[in-house]
Short mmCIF file of C-alpha atoms (C1' of nucleotides) in Angstrom, two decimals:
data_model
loop_
_atom_site.label_atom_id
_atom_site.label_comp_id
_atom_site.label_asym_id
_atom_site.label_seq_id
_atom_site.Cartn_x
_atom_site.Cartn_y
_atom_site.Cartn_z
CA MET L 162 181.73 107.28 -95.78
CA LEU L 163 180.06 106.93 -99.11
CA GLY L 164 177.32 109.37 -99.92
CA THR L 165 178.60 112.09 -97.60
CA THR L 166 181.21 113.64 -99.88
CA LYS L 167 180.65 117.21 -100.99
CA GLU L 168 181.89 116.85 -104.56
CA ARG L 169 179.79 115.10 -107.19
CA ALA L 170 182.04 113.43 -109.70
CA GLY L 171 179.57 110.93 -111.12
CA MET L 172 179.19 113.04 -114.21
CA PRO L 173 182.54 114.34 -115.43
CA ALA L 174 182.75 118.04 -115.99
CA VAL L 175 182.57 118.92 -119.66
CA SER L 176 182.13 122.66 -119.27
CA ALA L 177 184.91 124.84 -120.65
CA GLU L 178 187.14 125.92 -117.82
CA GLU L 179 190.82 126.24 -117.10
CA GLY L 180 192.69 123.04 -117.58
CA HIS L 181 190.08 121.95 -120.08
CA THR L 182 189.92 122.83 -123.75
CA ALA L 183 186.58 124.31 -124.68
CA GLY L 184 183.83 122.80 -126.77
CA THR L 185 182.86 119.15 -127.21
CA GLY L 186 183.41 116.29 -124.77
CA THR L 187 186.49 115.20 -126.69
CA GLY L 188 188.57 117.98 -125.13
CA ARG L 189 191.72 116.93 -123.30
CA ARG L 190 192.84 118.30 -119.99
CA ARG L 191 196.44 119.36 -120.07
CA ALA L 192 198.88 117.84 -117.58
CA GLY L 193 199.10 119.19 -114.05
CA ARG L 194 196.79 119.37 -111.11
CA PRO L 195 193.35 120.69 -112.07
CA SER L 196 191.94 123.61 -110.09
CA ALA L 197 189.21 121.33 -108.72
CA ALA L 198 189.51 117.57 -108.32
CA VAL L 199 187.61 115.77 -111.06
CA LEU L 200 187.56 112.39 -109.31
CA ASP L 201 186.36 111.06 -105.97
CA LYS L 202 185.32 107.67 -104.63
CA ALA L 203 181.59 108.27 -105.08
CA GLY L 204 182.10 109.20 -108.73
CA ILE L 205 184.34 106.22 -109.34
CA THR L 206 181.70 103.94 -107.79
CA THR L 207 178.91 105.39 -109.92
CA ALA L 208 180.97 105.11 -113.09
CA ALA L 209 181.96 101.52 -112.28
CA LEU L 210 178.33 100.52 -111.70
CA ASP L 211 177.28 102.18 -114.94
CA LEU L 212 180.07 100.45 -116.84
CA VAL L 213 179.18 97.05 -115.37
CA SER L 214 175.51 97.47 -116.24
CA ARG L 215 176.39 98.30 -119.84
CA LYS L 216 179.37 96.02 -120.51
CA GLY L 217 179.43 93.46 -117.72
CA TYR L 218 182.41 92.68 -115.50
CA ASP L 219 184.63 91.78 -118.46
CA GLY L 220 184.18 95.40 -119.53
CA LEU L 221 185.19 96.78 -116.14
CA THR L 222 188.85 97.57 -116.75
CA MET L 223 190.81 100.43 -115.26
CA ALA L 224 191.22 101.84 -118.77
CA ALA L 225 187.49 101.69 -119.52
CA LEU L 226 186.66 103.17 -116.13
CA ALA L 227 189.09 106.03 -116.75
CA LYS L 228 187.60 106.64 -120.18
CA GLN L 229 184.10 106.80 -118.72
CA LEU L 230 185.34 109.42 -116.25
CA GLU L 231 187.35 111.22 -118.94
CA VAL L 232 190.66 110.88 -117.16
CA ALA L 233 193.86 108.99 -117.79
CA PRO L 234 193.96 105.49 -116.22
CA SER L 235 196.75 106.49 -113.88
CA ALA L 236 194.58 109.24 -112.37
CA LEU L 237 192.44 106.57 -110.70
CA TYR L 238 195.38 105.59 -108.53
CA ASN L 239 195.17 108.89 -106.69
CA HIS L 240 191.88 107.63 -105.19
CA VAL L 241 192.10 103.83 -105.09
CA ALA L 242 195.11 101.64 -104.47
CA SER L 243 194.09 98.88 -106.88
CA LYS L 244 191.32 97.48 -109.02
CA ARG L 245 190.28 95.40 -106.02
CA ASP L 246 189.55 98.67 -104.21
CA VAL L 247 187.14 99.60 -107.01
CA LEU L 248 185.37 96.25 -106.60
CA LEU L 249 185.09 96.91 -102.85
CA LEU L 250 183.43 100.26 -103.50
CA VAL L 251 180.94 98.59 -105.82
CA GLU L 252 180.32 95.75 -103.38
CA ASP L 253 179.61 98.07 -100.48
CA HIS L 254 177.18 100.11 -102.57
CA LEU L 255 175.30 96.99 -103.68
CA THR L 256 175.03 95.73 -100.11
CA SER L 257 173.14 98.91 -99.24
CA LEU L 258 170.48 97.76 -101.74
CA VAL L 259 169.77 94.55 -99.80
CA ASP L 260 166.38 94.65 -98.08
CA VAL L 261 166.76 94.34 -94.29
CA SER L 262 163.53 96.24 -93.56
CA ALA L 263 161.64 93.15 -92.36
CA PHE L 264 163.89 92.82 -89.31
CA GLY L 265 161.94 94.56 -86.58
CA SER L 266 158.60 94.53 -88.40
CA LYS L 267 157.96 90.90 -89.33
CA SER L 268 158.57 87.53 -87.68
CA TRP L 269 162.15 86.23 -87.58
CA GLU L 270 161.30 83.64 -90.25
CA ASP L 271 159.78 86.21 -92.60
CA ALA L 272 162.59 88.67 -91.98
CA VAL L 273 165.26 86.08 -92.81
CA ARG L 274 163.28 85.06 -95.92
CA THR L 275 162.98 88.64 -97.21
CA TRP L 276 166.62 89.42 -96.47
CA ALA L 277 167.97 86.21 -98.01
CA TRP L 278 165.99 86.44 -101.28
CA SER L 279 166.90 90.10 -101.69
CA TYR L 280 170.59 89.45 -100.92
CA ARG L 281 170.71 86.60 -103.44
CA ASP L 282 168.94 88.64 -106.13
CA VAL L 283 171.32 91.57 -105.78
CA PHE L 284 174.48 89.48 -106.07
CA ALA L 285 173.16 87.09 -108.72
CA GLU L 286 173.71 90.04 -111.07
CA HIS L 287 177.19 90.61 -109.68
CA THR L 288 178.73 87.17 -109.11
CA PRO L 289 182.27 88.35 -109.94
CA LEU L 290 182.17 90.26 -106.64
CA ILE L 291 181.54 87.14 -104.56
CA PRO L 292 185.19 86.07 -104.28
CA VAL L 293 185.95 89.62 -103.15
CA ILE L 294 183.18 89.81 -100.53
CA ALA L 295 183.99 86.45 -99.00
CA VAL L 296 187.44 87.59 -97.93
CA LEU L 297 186.57 91.23 -97.24
CA PRO L 298 187.25 92.57 -93.72
CA VAL L 299 184.07 94.36 -92.63
CA THR L 300 186.06 97.40 -91.51
CA ASP L 301 186.62 98.26 -95.16
CA ALA L 302 182.89 98.14 -96.01
CA PRO L 303 180.69 100.35 -93.84
CA GLN L 304 177.40 99.50 -95.58
CA THR L 305 178.14 95.80 -95.28
CA LEU L 306 178.85 96.25 -91.59
CA ALA L 307 175.57 98.18 -91.21
CA MET L 308 173.69 95.24 -92.76
CA TYR L 309 175.29 92.83 -90.29
CA GLU L 310 174.30 95.14 -87.42
CA THR L 311 170.64 95.13 -88.45
CA VAL L 312 170.58 91.38 -88.99
CA SER L 313 172.38 90.69 -85.69
CA LYS L 314 169.86 92.79 -83.77
CA GLY L 315 167.02 90.95 -85.48
CA PHE L 316 168.49 87.60 -84.44
CA LEU L 317 169.10 88.76 -80.88
CA ASP L 318 165.58 90.18 -80.50
CA ALA L 319 164.15 86.89 -81.78
CA GLY L 320 165.83 85.02 -78.92
CA PHE L 321 168.84 83.72 -80.82
CA PRO L 322 171.81 82.90 -78.55
CA GLU L 323 174.37 85.67 -79.01
CA GLU L 324 177.37 83.37 -79.40
CA ARG L 325 175.77 81.56 -82.35
CA ILE L 326 174.67 84.62 -84.32
CA VAL L 327 177.85 85.08 -86.35
CA SER L 328 177.97 81.39 -87.30
CA ALA L 329 174.31 81.46 -88.33
CA ILE L 330 174.80 84.56 -90.48
CA VAL L 331 177.91 83.08 -92.09
CA ALA L 332 176.04 79.85 -92.86
CA LEU L 333 173.15 81.76 -94.44
CA GLU L 334 175.51 83.99 -96.40
CA SER L 335 177.48 81.02 -97.69
CA PHE L 336 174.27 79.50 -98.99
CA ILE L 337 173.23 82.83 -100.49
CA PHE L 338 176.53 83.37 -102.33
CA GLY L 339 176.61 79.83 -103.68
CA SER L 340 173.01 80.16 -104.80
CA ALA L 341 173.72 83.46 -106.57
CA TYR L 342 175.95 81.53 -108.98
CA ASP L 343 173.12 79.11 -109.78
CA VAL L 344 170.99 81.92 -111.13
CA THR L 345 173.59 82.58 -113.83
CA ALA L 346 173.97 78.95 -114.87
CA PRO L 347 172.61 77.84 -118.26
CA GLY L 348 169.22 76.10 -118.09
CA ASP L 349 170.56 72.82 -119.46
CA ILE L 350 173.58 72.66 -117.14
CA PHE L 351 172.49 69.24 -115.81
CA GLU L 352 171.51 67.73 -119.15
CA PRO L 353 173.64 64.55 -119.30
CA GLY L 354 173.42 64.31 -123.09
CA SER L 355 175.47 61.42 -124.43
CA MET L 356 176.47 60.42 -120.89
CA ALA L 357 172.86 59.67 -119.90
CA ASP L 358 173.11 55.88 -120.23
CA ALA L 359 176.09 55.63 -117.91
CA ASN L 360 174.37 57.76 -115.26
CA PRO L 361 170.78 56.48 -115.10
CA HIS L 362 169.77 57.61 -111.59
CA PHE L 363 170.97 61.16 -112.06
CA THR L 364 169.45 61.31 -115.54
CA ALA L 365 166.07 60.20 -114.21
CA ALA L 366 166.28 62.77 -111.43
CA VAL L 367 167.06 65.55 -113.91
CA ARG L 368 164.27 64.50 -116.27
CA SER L 369 161.68 64.41 -113.46
CA SER L 370 162.74 67.65 -111.79
CA ALA L 371 160.97 70.05 -114.14
CA GLY L 372 158.60 72.27 -112.16
CA PRO L 373 157.15 75.77 -112.33
CA GLY L 374 159.59 78.67 -112.06
CA ARG L 375 163.33 78.79 -112.48
CA PRO L 376 165.26 75.74 -111.20
CA ALA L 377 167.59 78.07 -109.30
CA ASP L 378 164.61 79.52 -107.42
CA THR L 379 163.27 76.08 -106.53
CA ALA L 380 166.60 74.98 -105.12
CA PHE L 381 167.09 78.26 -103.27
CA GLY L 382 163.64 78.07 -101.69
CA LEU L 383 164.16 74.47 -100.66
CA GLY L 384 167.52 75.11 -99.00
CA LEU L 385 166.47 78.38 -97.43
CA GLU L 386 163.41 76.85 -95.75
CA ALA L 387 165.56 74.03 -94.42
CA LEU L 388 168.05 76.53 -92.99
CA ILE L 389 165.33 78.72 -91.49
CA SER L 390 163.69 75.83 -89.69
CA GLY L 391 166.99 74.25 -88.64
CA LEU L 392 168.55 77.49 -87.39
CA GLY L 393 165.26 78.72 -85.96
CA ALA L 394 165.26 75.78 -83.56
CA LEU L 395 168.24 77.36 -81.79
CA ARG L 396 166.17 80.30 -80.54
CA GLY L 397 165.61 80.36 -76.81
CA GLN L 398 168.40 77.83 -76.26
CA ALA L 399 171.60 78.49 -74.34
CA GLY L 400 174.89 78.42 -76.24
CA MET R 201 188.01 59.87 -119.93
CA LEU R 202 190.86 61.07 -117.81
CA GLY R 203 193.27 58.44 -116.61
CA THR R 204 192.72 56.09 -119.50
CA THR R 205 195.06 57.66 -122.05
CA LYS R 206 198.02 55.59 -123.17
CA GLU R 207 200.56 58.42 -123.30
CA ARG R 208 202.02 59.83 -120.11
CA ALA R 209 202.87 63.47 -120.60
CA GLY R 210 202.94 64.53 -116.97
CA MET R 211 206.69 64.48 -116.99
CA PRO R 212 208.06 66.04 -120.18
CA ALA R 213 210.55 63.94 -122.09
CA VAL R 214 214.08 65.17 -121.52
CA SER R 215 215.90 62.28 -123.16
CA ALA R 216 217.91 63.07 -126.27
CA GLU R 217 215.89 62.16 -129.33
CA GLU R 218 215.10 63.59 -132.72
CA GLY R 219 213.58 67.02 -132.56
CA HIS R 220 215.29 67.57 -129.26
CA THR R 221 218.83 68.76 -128.72
CA ALA R 222 220.78 66.41 -126.52
CA GLY R 223 221.94 66.97 -122.98
CA THR R 224 220.43 69.10 -120.23
CA GLY R 225 216.77 69.99 -119.76
CA THR R 226 217.38 73.39 -121.31
CA GLY R 227 217.39 71.92 -124.82
CA ARG R 228 214.93 73.39 -127.33
CA ARG R 229 212.85 71.38 -129.73
CA ARG R 230 213.10 72.74 -133.25
CA ALA R 231 209.93 73.80 -135.05
CA GLY R 232 207.74 71.19 -136.74
CA ARG R 233 205.66 68.28 -135.60
CA PRO R 234 207.60 66.03 -133.21
CA SER R 235 207.72 62.31 -133.98
CA ALA R 236 205.63 61.61 -130.87
CA ALA R 237 203.19 64.06 -129.30
CA VAL R 238 204.63 65.61 -126.16
CA LEU R 239 201.33 66.91 -124.81
CA ASP R 240 197.96 65.42 -123.92
CA LYS R 241 195.10 66.39 -121.63
CA ALA R 242 196.21 64.17 -118.76
CA GLY R 243 199.68 65.70 -118.80
CA ILE R 244 198.29 69.23 -118.99
CA THR R 245 196.05 68.46 -116.00
CA THR R 246 198.92 67.06 -113.94
CA ALA R 247 201.15 70.01 -114.76
CA ALA R 248 198.39 72.50 -113.93
CA LEU R 249 197.75 70.87 -110.55
CA ASP R 250 201.45 70.85 -109.79
CA LEU R 251 201.77 74.50 -110.76
CA VAL R 252 198.79 75.50 -108.62
CA SER R 253 200.12 73.63 -105.61
CA ARG R 254 203.46 75.41 -105.93
CA LYS R 255 202.43 78.92 -107.05
CA GLY R 256 198.69 79.20 -106.45
CA TYR R 257 196.11 80.21 -109.04
CA ASP R 258 197.82 83.55 -109.72
CA GLY R 259 200.74 81.48 -110.96
CA LEU R 260 198.61 79.38 -113.28
CA THR R 261 199.16 81.18 -116.57
CA MET R 262 199.30 79.64 -119.99
CA ALA R 263 202.91 80.73 -120.24
CA ALA R 264 203.87 79.15 -116.90
CA LEU R 265 201.97 75.99 -117.78
CA ALA R 266 203.78 75.76 -121.08
CA LYS R 267 207.13 76.30 -119.38
CA GLN R 268 206.39 73.49 -116.90
CA LEU R 269 205.65 71.20 -119.84
CA GLU R 270 208.66 72.49 -121.81
CA VAL R 271 206.65 73.63 -124.79
CA ALA R 272 205.78 76.98 -126.33
CA PRO R 273 202.54 78.51 -124.96
CA SER R 274 200.85 78.20 -128.34
CA ALA R 275 201.37 74.42 -128.30
CA LEU R 276 198.74 74.14 -125.55
CA TYR R 277 196.08 75.30 -127.98
CA ASN R 278 196.40 72.05 -129.93
CA HIS R 279 194.84 70.31 -126.92
CA VAL R 280 192.62 72.88 -125.18
CA ALA R 281 190.57 75.67 -126.68
CA SER R 282 191.15 78.15 -123.88
CA LYS R 283 192.45 78.64 -120.38
CA ARG R 284 188.92 77.91 -119.15
CA ASP R 285 189.33 74.42 -120.63
CA VAL R 286 192.41 73.93 -118.47
CA LEU R 287 190.41 74.95 -115.39
CA LEU R 288 187.72 72.43 -116.36
CA LEU R 289 190.28 69.65 -116.56
CA VAL R 290 191.55 70.56 -113.10
CA GLU R 291 188.02 70.83 -111.70
CA ASP R 292 186.99 67.43 -112.99
CA HIS R 293 190.11 65.83 -111.53
CA LEU R 294 189.50 67.40 -108.12
CA THR R 295 185.88 66.23 -108.08
CA SER R 296 187.12 62.66 -108.36
CA LEU R 297 188.85 63.23 -104.99
CA VAL R 298 185.55 63.95 -103.21
CA ASP R 299 184.55 61.14 -100.86
CA VAL R 300 181.22 59.62 -101.90
CA SER R 301 182.00 56.22 -100.37
CA ALA R 302 179.51 56.57 -97.51
CA PHE R 303 176.56 56.47 -99.91
CA GLY R 304 175.47 52.85 -99.83
CA SER R 305 177.33 51.96 -96.65
CA LYS R 306 176.17 54.48 -94.04
CA SER R 307 172.88 56.19 -93.19
CA TRP R 308 171.68 58.97 -95.49
CA GLU R 309 172.57 61.57 -92.86
CA ASP R 310 176.09 60.24 -92.37
CA ALA R 311 176.61 59.86 -96.10
CA VAL R 312 175.59 63.47 -96.77
CA ARG R 313 177.81 64.63 -93.90
CA THR R 314 180.88 62.77 -95.18
CA TRP R 315 180.31 63.91 -98.76
CA ALA R 316 179.67 67.55 -97.88
CA TRP R 317 182.69 67.97 -95.60
CA SER R 318 184.95 66.27 -98.13
CA TYR R 319 183.56 68.34 -101.01
CA ARG R 320 184.07 71.58 -99.07
CA ASP R 321 187.60 70.63 -98.02
CA VAL R 322 188.67 69.84 -101.57
CA PHE R 323 187.42 73.11 -103.04
CA ALA R 324 188.43 75.32 -100.11
CA GLU R 325 191.94 74.87 -101.52
CA HIS R 326 190.73 75.72 -105.02
CA THR R 327 188.19 78.53 -104.67
CA PRO R 328 189.14 80.15 -108.00
CA LEU R 329 187.49 77.14 -109.66
CA ILE R 330 184.11 77.78 -108.04
CA PRO R 331 182.89 80.36 -110.57
CA VAL R 332 183.84 77.85 -113.29
CA ILE R 333 182.09 74.86 -111.70
CA ALA R 334 178.88 76.72 -111.00
CA VAL R 335 178.25 77.32 -114.71
CA LEU R 336 179.77 74.09 -116.00
CA PRO R 337 177.54 71.80 -118.07
CA VAL R 338 177.96 68.31 -116.61
CA THR R 339 178.50 66.82 -120.07
CA ASP R 340 181.94 68.44 -120.11
CA ALA R 341 182.98 66.91 -116.78
CA PRO R 342 182.64 63.12 -116.60
CA GLN R 343 183.96 62.75 -113.04
CA THR R 344 181.60 65.45 -111.83
CA LEU R 345 178.72 63.65 -113.49
CA ALA R 346 179.82 60.39 -111.86
CA MET R 347 179.69 62.06 -108.46
CA TYR R 348 176.14 63.26 -109.11
CA GLU R 349 175.15 59.74 -110.14
CA THR R 350 176.40 58.25 -106.88
CA VAL R 351 174.77 60.96 -104.78
CA SER R 352 171.47 60.70 -106.68
CA LYS R 353 171.34 56.96 -106.14
CA GLY R 354 172.02 57.47 -102.43
CA PHE R 355 169.15 59.94 -102.16
CA LEU R 356 166.77 57.70 -104.10
CA ASP R 357 167.64 54.63 -102.03
CA ALA R 358 167.03 56.67 -98.86
CA GLY R 359 163.45 57.35 -99.96
CA PHE R 360 163.98 60.84 -101.34
CA PRO R 361 161.33 61.87 -103.91
CA GLU R 362 162.97 61.69 -107.33
CA GLU R 363 161.71 65.05 -108.54
CA ARG R 364 163.31 66.88 -105.61
CA ILE R 365 166.75 65.28 -105.80
CA VAL R 366 168.33 67.77 -108.19
CA SER R 367 167.08 70.75 -106.17
CA ALA R 368 168.35 69.22 -102.95
CA ILE R 369 171.79 68.54 -104.43
CA VAL R 370 171.96 72.06 -105.87
CA ALA R 371 171.02 73.54 -102.49
CA LEU R 372 173.69 71.50 -100.71
CA GLU R 373 176.30 72.34 -103.36
CA SER R 374 175.51 76.04 -103.14
CA PHE R 375 176.08 75.93 -99.41
CA ILE R 376 179.28 73.94 -99.91
CA PHE R 377 180.74 76.34 -102.48
CA GLY R 378 179.89 79.42 -100.44
CA SER R 379 181.38 77.78 -97.36
CA ALA R 380 184.58 76.91 -99.21
CA TYR R 381 185.29 80.65 -99.52
CA ASP R 382 184.90 81.09 -95.75
CA VAL R 383 187.80 78.76 -95.11
CA THR R 384 190.12 81.12 -96.97
CA ALA R 385 188.94 84.27 -95.18
CA PRO R 386 191.27 85.96 -92.69
CA GLY R 387 190.54 85.16 -89.04
CA ASP R 388 189.71 88.74 -88.16
CA ILE R 389 187.38 89.33 -91.10
CA PHE R 390 184.52 90.31 -88.77
CA GLU R 391 186.55 92.48 -86.40
CA PRO R 392 184.69 95.82 -86.50
CA GLY R 393 187.72 97.81 -85.32
CA SER R 394 187.01 101.52 -85.21
CA MET R 395 183.42 100.93 -86.35
CA ALA R 396 182.58 98.91 -83.22
CA ASP R 397 180.72 101.69 -81.40
CA ALA R 398 178.34 102.33 -84.29
CA ASN R 399 177.50 98.62 -84.57
CA PRO R 400 177.06 97.39 -80.99
CA HIS R 401 174.91 94.30 -81.54
CA PHE R 402 177.11 92.86 -84.24
CA THR R 403 180.24 93.73 -82.26
CA ALA R 404 178.89 91.90 -79.21
CA ALA R 405 177.98 88.90 -81.35
CA VAL R 406 181.50 88.77 -82.84
CA ARG R 407 183.16 89.13 -79.42
CA SER R 408 181.05 86.32 -77.90
CA SER R 409 181.35 83.90 -80.84
CA ALA R 410 184.80 82.53 -80.04
CA GLY R 411 184.67 78.75 -79.68
CA PRO R 412 186.90 75.75 -80.23
CA GLY R 413 188.00 75.02 -83.80
CA ARG R 414 188.03 77.25 -86.87
CA PRO R 415 185.07 79.68 -87.19
CA ALA R 416 184.53 78.47 -90.77
CA ASP R 417 184.11 74.91 -89.48
CA THR R 418 181.62 75.96 -86.80
CA ALA R 419 179.48 77.81 -89.33
CA PHE R 420 179.69 74.98 -91.85
CA GLY R 421 178.67 72.39 -89.25
CA LEU R 422 175.77 74.51 -88.09
CA GLY R 423 174.39 75.10 -91.58
CA LEU R 424 175.02 71.57 -92.76
CA GLU R 425 173.13 70.02 -89.84
CA ALA R 426 170.22 72.39 -90.48
CA LEU R 427 170.16 71.39 -94.16
CA ILE R 428 170.42 67.68 -93.37
CA SER R 429 167.51 67.73 -90.95
CA GLY R 430 165.41 70.06 -93.12
CA LEU R 431 166.00 68.16 -96.36
CA GLY R 432 165.86 64.79 -94.62
CA ALA R 433 162.26 65.52 -93.67
CA LEU R 434 161.34 65.20 -97.37
CA ARG R 435 162.17 61.48 -97.43
CA GLY R 436 159.18 59.23 -97.88
CA GLN R 437 157.02 62.12 -99.03
CA ALA R 438 155.45 62.47 -102.46
CA GLY R 439 156.62 65.31 -104.72
"C1'" DA D 176 197.35 117.25 -104.12
"C1'" DC D 177 195.99 115.45 -108.40
"C1'" DC D 178 196.23 115.36 -113.06
"C1'" DT D 179 198.82 113.57 -118.01
"C1'" DG D 180 201.75 110.69 -120.74
"C1'" DA D 181 205.03 107.25 -121.34
"C1'" DA D 182 206.58 103.05 -119.94
"C1'" DC D 183 206.81 98.28 -117.76
"C1'" DA D 184 205.96 93.63 -117.20
"C1'" DC D 185 202.80 91.01 -118.01
"C1'" DC D 186 198.18 88.45 -120.13
"C1'" DG D 187 195.47 84.95 -123.36
"C1'" DT D 188 195.21 83.93 -128.02
"C1'" DT D 189 196.13 83.63 -133.20
"C1'" DC D 190 198.54 82.12 -137.06
"C1'" DA D 191 202.14 81.27 -140.60
"C1'" DA D 192 205.92 78.22 -141.10
"C1'" DG D 193 207.99 73.91 -140.36
"C1'" DT D 194 208.21 68.69 -140.17
"C1'" DA Z 139 198.64 66.43 -136.57
"C1'" DC Z 140 201.33 69.09 -133.55
"C1'" DC Z 141 205.09 71.67 -132.63
"C1'" DT Z 142 207.90 76.81 -132.74
"C1'" DG Z 143 208.27 81.71 -133.05
"C1'" DA Z 144 206.50 86.08 -133.85
"C1'" DA Z 145 202.86 89.00 -133.32
"C1'" DC Z 146 198.41 91.15 -131.58
"C1'" DA Z 147 195.47 93.44 -128.59
"C1'" DC Z 148 195.05 93.85 -124.48
"C1'" DC Z 149 195.90 94.08 -118.82
"C1'" DG Z 150 196.93 96.54 -114.05
"C1'" DT Z 151 200.25 99.46 -112.24
"C1'" DT Z 152 204.28 102.81 -111.66
"C1'" DC Z 153 206.39 107.10 -111.99
"C1'" DA Z 154 208.43 111.45 -113.71
"C1'" DA Z 155 206.76 115.79 -115.14
"C1'" DG Z 156 203.53 119.39 -114.82
"C1'" DT Z 157 200.49 122.87 -112.37
#
DNA sequence: ACCTGAACACCGTTCAAGT
DNA sequence: ACCTGAACACCGTTCAAGT
């Protein structure tokens, strides 16, 4: 489980000790097993998040991650089987940041609203993880599973038929992931430019769609409210 | 526009001609400009689609694409600026396969249903394109723009307020793209395994959710019907 | 068990040289 | 204008050697 490990490897040790040349942070460890492990999954996760926040996902390479942790790239493979494993660690950490607190304290509608906006906002900053999440078995992601547990209980307590809960969550999540991409799109993505004349109805729709706030937020709010009212109608029904 | 070019470069020329050693398909062109261009965008698109269908997106490399077309990898850069350009060509071709025919012939609800299912089915087989589409300016994708034009006209003719059309399409598309990923997920993605005891409500929901058909189809149908009824309520209203 | 260092089999992309 | 061939600056991953 993340967060329960004894060692803290988020900050690499730079103190002078055996296996480490003294002095500045440029010192190299010599080959061979160090007296204490310098890496663990929690430290790798922290370093990966830090790297992503500074350099983006293009900058998240195994070599850069190793450099940040002051180890050789191959050392990472003692703790993760692949780069995909690193992305899973990051994904599971981010999921723990999603706000599920409204389930149990607010109405079902408000709880879904709070959860969905928070979920979208978190992953809008991390869209390269979306292809990974979508295919991720929940067994490999304890925080993600914990989120589903809280949401499922909220749906059940609100009178949602048990056999429809997974489908409803999947539908909401699909909308959330797709909408996370929209946030990253350029503002003029729909500007028809020189193709305007050949596409008059769409061009008129684009030109008249300007409103307050970000377009991605308008579309997300519109779709989310439709899903909440449509799915909400299932409460109290039999399967 | 795709499909209107005179040259056909989908099948590379293997006939013996100047700049080409005679005989089998293993012949090498010698350096220098050939008397007739061997590449064009339509041929690159066809070759990329063929490669993807045979080897998947992991197999779509510039080197493999060049090999399929019997040119050196660097030759591709006379016709596309980057690999992303190749993905755009493929994306725009695939969009032309989406069924928009029900707009203008069926009810708004049926037209949206037909379009959405078709759109999801096409891109479920091509999920690696989704991050590309989501950020793609429509000017660069004429077929994609044409699809939006048809859909916009269908919405307008059904009494949809013009200033909400783009948001409604974006919301539907977001749901469609997110749902396309679900189709590719393993069937046991939600199986809690050893974590079942700690997550009883979710586990019960997963165990009771088995129904006829693919789970991804059940969730897509549920969300799509919610979106259709929620968005459909906007027809005839003012902005 | 857990590091280093060297190596492997790739990648996308650039560019001079050739016709 | 549009090809070839060589090169560049990477990638993720493997594995023997070391402690």
